[in-house]
CSV table of C-alpha atoms in Angstrom, one decimal:
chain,number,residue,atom,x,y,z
A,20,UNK,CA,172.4,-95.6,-38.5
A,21,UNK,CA,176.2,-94.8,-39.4
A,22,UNK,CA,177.7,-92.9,-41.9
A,23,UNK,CA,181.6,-92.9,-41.6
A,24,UNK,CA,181.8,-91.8,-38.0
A,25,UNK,CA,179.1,-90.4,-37.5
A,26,UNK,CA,175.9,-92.3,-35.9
A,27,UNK,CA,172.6,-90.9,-35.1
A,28,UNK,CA,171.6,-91.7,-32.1
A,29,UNK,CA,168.4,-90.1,-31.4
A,30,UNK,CA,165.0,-89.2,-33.5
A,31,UNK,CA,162.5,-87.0,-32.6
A,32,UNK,CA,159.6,-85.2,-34.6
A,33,UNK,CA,158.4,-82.5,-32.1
A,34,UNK,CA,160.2,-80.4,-29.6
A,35,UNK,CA,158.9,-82.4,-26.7
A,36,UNK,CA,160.0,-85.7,-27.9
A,37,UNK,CA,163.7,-84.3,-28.4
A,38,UNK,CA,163.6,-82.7,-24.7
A,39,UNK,CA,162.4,-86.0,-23.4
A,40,UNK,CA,165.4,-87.3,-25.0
A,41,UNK,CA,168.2,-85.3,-23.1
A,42,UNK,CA,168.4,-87.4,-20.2
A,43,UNK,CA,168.7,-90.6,-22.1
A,44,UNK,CA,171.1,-89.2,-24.9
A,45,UNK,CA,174.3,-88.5,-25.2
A,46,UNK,CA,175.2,-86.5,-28.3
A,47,UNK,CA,177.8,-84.0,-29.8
A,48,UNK,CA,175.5,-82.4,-32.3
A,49,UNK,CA,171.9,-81.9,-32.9
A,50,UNK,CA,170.7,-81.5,-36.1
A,51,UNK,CA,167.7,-79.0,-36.0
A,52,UNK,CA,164.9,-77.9,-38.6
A,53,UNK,CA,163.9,-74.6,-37.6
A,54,UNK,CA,160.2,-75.6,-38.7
A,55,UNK,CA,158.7,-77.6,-36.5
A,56,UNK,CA,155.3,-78.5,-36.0
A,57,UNK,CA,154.5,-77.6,-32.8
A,58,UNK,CA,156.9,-74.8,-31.8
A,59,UNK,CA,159.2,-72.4,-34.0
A,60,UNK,CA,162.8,-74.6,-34.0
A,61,UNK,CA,164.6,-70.6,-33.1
A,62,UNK,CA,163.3,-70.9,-29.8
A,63,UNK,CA,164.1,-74.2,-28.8
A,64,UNK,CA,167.8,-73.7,-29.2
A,65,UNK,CA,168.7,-72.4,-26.0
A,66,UNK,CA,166.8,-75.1,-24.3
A,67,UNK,CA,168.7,-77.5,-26.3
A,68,UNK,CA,171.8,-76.1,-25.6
A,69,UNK,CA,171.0,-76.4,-21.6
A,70,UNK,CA,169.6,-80.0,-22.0
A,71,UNK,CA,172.0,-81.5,-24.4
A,72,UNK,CA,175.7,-80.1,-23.0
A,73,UNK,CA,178.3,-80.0,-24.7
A,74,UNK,CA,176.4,-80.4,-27.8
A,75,UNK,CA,176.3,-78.0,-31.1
A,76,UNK,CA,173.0,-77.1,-32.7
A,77,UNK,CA,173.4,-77.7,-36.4
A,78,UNK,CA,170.5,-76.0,-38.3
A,79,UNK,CA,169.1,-78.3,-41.4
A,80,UNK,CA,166.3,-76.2,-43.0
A,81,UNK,CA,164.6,-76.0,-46.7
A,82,UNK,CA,163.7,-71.9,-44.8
A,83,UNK,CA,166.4,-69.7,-47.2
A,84,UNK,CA,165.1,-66.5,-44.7
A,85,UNK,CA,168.6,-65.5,-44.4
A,86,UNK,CA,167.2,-63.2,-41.0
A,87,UNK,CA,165.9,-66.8,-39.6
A,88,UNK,CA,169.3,-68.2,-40.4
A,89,UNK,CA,171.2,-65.3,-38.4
A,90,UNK,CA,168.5,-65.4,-35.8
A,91,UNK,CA,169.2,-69.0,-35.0
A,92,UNK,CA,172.7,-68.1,-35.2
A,93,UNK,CA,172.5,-65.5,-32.2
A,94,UNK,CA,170.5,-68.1,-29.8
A,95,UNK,CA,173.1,-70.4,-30.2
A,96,UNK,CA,173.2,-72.3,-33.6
A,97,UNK,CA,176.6,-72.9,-34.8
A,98,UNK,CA,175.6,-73.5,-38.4
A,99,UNK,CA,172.9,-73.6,-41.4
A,100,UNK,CA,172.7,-76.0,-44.1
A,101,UNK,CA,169.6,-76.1,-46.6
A,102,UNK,CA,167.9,-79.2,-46.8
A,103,UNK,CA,168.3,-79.1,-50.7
A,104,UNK,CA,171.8,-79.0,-50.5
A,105,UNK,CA,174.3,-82.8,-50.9
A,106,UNK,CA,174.4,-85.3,-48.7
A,107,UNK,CA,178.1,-84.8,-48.3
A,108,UNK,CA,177.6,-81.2,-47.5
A,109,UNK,CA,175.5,-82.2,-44.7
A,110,UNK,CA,178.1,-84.4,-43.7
A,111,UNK,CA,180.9,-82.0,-44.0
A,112,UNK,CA,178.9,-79.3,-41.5
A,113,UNK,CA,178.3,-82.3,-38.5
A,114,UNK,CA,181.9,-82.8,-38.8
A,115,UNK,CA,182.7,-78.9,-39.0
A,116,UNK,CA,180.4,-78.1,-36.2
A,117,UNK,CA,181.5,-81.5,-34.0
A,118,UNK,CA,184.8,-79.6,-33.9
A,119,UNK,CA,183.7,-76.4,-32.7
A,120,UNK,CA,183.9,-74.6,-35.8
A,121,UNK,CA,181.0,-72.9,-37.3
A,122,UNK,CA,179.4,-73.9,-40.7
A,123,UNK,CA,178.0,-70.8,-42.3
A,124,UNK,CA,177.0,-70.7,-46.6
A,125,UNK,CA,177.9,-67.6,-48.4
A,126,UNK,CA,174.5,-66.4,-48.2
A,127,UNK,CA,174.1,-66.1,-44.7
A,128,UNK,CA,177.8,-64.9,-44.5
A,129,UNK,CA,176.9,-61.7,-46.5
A,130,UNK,CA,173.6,-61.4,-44.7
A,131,UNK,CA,175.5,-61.0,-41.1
A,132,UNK,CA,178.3,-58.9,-42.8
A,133,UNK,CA,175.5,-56.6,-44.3
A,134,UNK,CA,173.6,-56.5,-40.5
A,135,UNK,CA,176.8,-55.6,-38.9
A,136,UNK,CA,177.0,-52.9,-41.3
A,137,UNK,CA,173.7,-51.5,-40.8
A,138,UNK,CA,174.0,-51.8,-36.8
A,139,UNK,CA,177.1,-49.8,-37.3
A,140,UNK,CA,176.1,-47.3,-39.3
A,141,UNK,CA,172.6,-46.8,-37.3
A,142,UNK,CA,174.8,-46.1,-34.3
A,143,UNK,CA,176.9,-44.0,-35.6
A,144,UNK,CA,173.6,-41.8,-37.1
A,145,UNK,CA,171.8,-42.6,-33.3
A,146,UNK,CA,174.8,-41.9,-31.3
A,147,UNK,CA,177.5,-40.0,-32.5
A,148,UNK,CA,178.8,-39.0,-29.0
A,149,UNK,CA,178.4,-42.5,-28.2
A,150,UNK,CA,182.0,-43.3,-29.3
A,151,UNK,CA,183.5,-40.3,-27.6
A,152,UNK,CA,181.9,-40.9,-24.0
A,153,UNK,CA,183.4,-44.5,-24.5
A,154,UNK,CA,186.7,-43.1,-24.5
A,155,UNK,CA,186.5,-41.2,-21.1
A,156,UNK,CA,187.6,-43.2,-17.9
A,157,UNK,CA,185.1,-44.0,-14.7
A,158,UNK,CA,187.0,-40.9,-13.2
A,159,UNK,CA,187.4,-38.6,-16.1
A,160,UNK,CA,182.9,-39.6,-16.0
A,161,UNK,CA,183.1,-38.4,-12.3
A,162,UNK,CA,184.6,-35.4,-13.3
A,163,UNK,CA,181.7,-34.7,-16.2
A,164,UNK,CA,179.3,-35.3,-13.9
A,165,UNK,CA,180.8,-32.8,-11.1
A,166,UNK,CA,181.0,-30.0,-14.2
A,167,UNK,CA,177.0,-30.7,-15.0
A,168,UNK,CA,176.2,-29.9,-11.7
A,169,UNK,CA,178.3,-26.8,-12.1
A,170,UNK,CA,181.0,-27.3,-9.2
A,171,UNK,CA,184.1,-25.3,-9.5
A,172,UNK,CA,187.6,-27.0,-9.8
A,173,UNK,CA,188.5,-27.2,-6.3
A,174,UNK,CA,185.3,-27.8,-4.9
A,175,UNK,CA,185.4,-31.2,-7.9
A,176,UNK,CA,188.4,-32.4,-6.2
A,177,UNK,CA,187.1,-32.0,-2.7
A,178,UNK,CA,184.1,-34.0,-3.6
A,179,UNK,CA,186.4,-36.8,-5.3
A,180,UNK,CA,189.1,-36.3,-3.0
A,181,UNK,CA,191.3,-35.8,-5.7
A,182,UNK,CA,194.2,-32.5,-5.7
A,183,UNK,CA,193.5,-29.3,-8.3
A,184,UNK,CA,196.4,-30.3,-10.5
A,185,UNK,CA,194.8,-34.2,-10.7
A,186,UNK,CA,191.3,-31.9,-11.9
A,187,UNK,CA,192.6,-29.9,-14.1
A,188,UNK,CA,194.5,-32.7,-16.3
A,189,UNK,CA,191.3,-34.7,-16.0
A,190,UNK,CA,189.2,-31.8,-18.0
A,191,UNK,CA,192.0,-31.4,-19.9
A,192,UNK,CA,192.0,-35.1,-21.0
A,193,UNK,CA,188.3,-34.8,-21.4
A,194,UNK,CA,188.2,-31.5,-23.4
A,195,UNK,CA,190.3,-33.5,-25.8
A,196,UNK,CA,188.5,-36.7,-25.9
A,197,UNK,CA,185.3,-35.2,-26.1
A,198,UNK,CA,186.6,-32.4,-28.4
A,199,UNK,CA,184.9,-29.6,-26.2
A,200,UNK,CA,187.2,-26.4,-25.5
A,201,UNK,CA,185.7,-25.3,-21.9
A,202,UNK,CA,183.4,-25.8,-19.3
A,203,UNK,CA,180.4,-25.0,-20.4
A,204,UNK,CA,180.5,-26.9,-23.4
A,205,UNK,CA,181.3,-29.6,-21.6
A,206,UNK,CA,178.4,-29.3,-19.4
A,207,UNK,CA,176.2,-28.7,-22.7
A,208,UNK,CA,177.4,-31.9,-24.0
A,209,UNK,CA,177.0,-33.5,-20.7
């Protein structure tokens, strides 16, 4: 069938039949429903991907589980549009996602800016250190690690083979980044 430029070339009502179909297709995007009979459409994205490259997985679904929708987004999808929504809609997303670009609805735009927000926020409750450890250097965590084990200065920079001045500016860097004022805070936080 064609509609403007675009021609389907390939049919298939179970996730088996559109495997079998990657070595005899060639296609730039497959249009997905995420409920299949036989095996939940999520989970057959990545497979799709590997079978079908270069193609895009388009996600056609009447499912309005906005988590779903992201879901199939993370394995791969580059877009959702509901099965109840117009023709020229759908038509508008094949072209979109042909492209490269993604083909996201409103709803599942504020879903995924809401999750990003919780995952944030929950890391920032979880991990509040989290942030300040990211700042220290692979050296400056060398350093840490040496004042846990309660080595003195000197002894540090034998053991990293660094001088006492090149110690003593790495706590100093770290007291600040880690806002700690001495060494056995530091070795508390550590």
């Amino acid at each position: 069938e064609r509609t403007s430029h675009i021609e389907v070339v390939a049919e298939a009502a179970t996730a088996t039949e559109a495997l079998d179909d990657a070595e005899n297709v060639s296609t730039d995007v497959i249009l997905l429903d995420i409920s299949l009979r036989t095996q939940d459409g999520v989970e057959l994205i990545p497979q799709l991907l590997h079978d079908f490259q270069p193609a895009k997985v388009l996600i056609l679904t009447a499912v309005e589980d906005v988590e779903t929708h992201l879901l199939a987004m993370e394995e791969g999808a580059r877009g959702v549009v509901m099965k109840d929504q117009a023709p020229e809609i759908l038509v508008k997303a094949i072209e979109a996602v042909s492209r490269g670009e993604p083909w996201i609805g409103q709803a599942i735009s504020m879903a995924a800016l809401n999750k990003l927000a919780r995952v944030k926020t929950a890391k920032e409750k979880l991990e509040p250190d989290a942030a300040k450890i990211a700042l220290l250097t692979p050296r400056e965590r060398e350093v840490v690690a040496a004042v846990a084990r309660g080595l003195s200065g000197p002894r540090i920079g034998e053991e990293l083979n660094i001088a006492d001045g090149t110690v003593r500016h790495h706590i100093a860097s770290i007291f600040g980044k880690l806002e700690v004022s001495n060494k056995l805070e530091l070795a508390v936080f550590a």
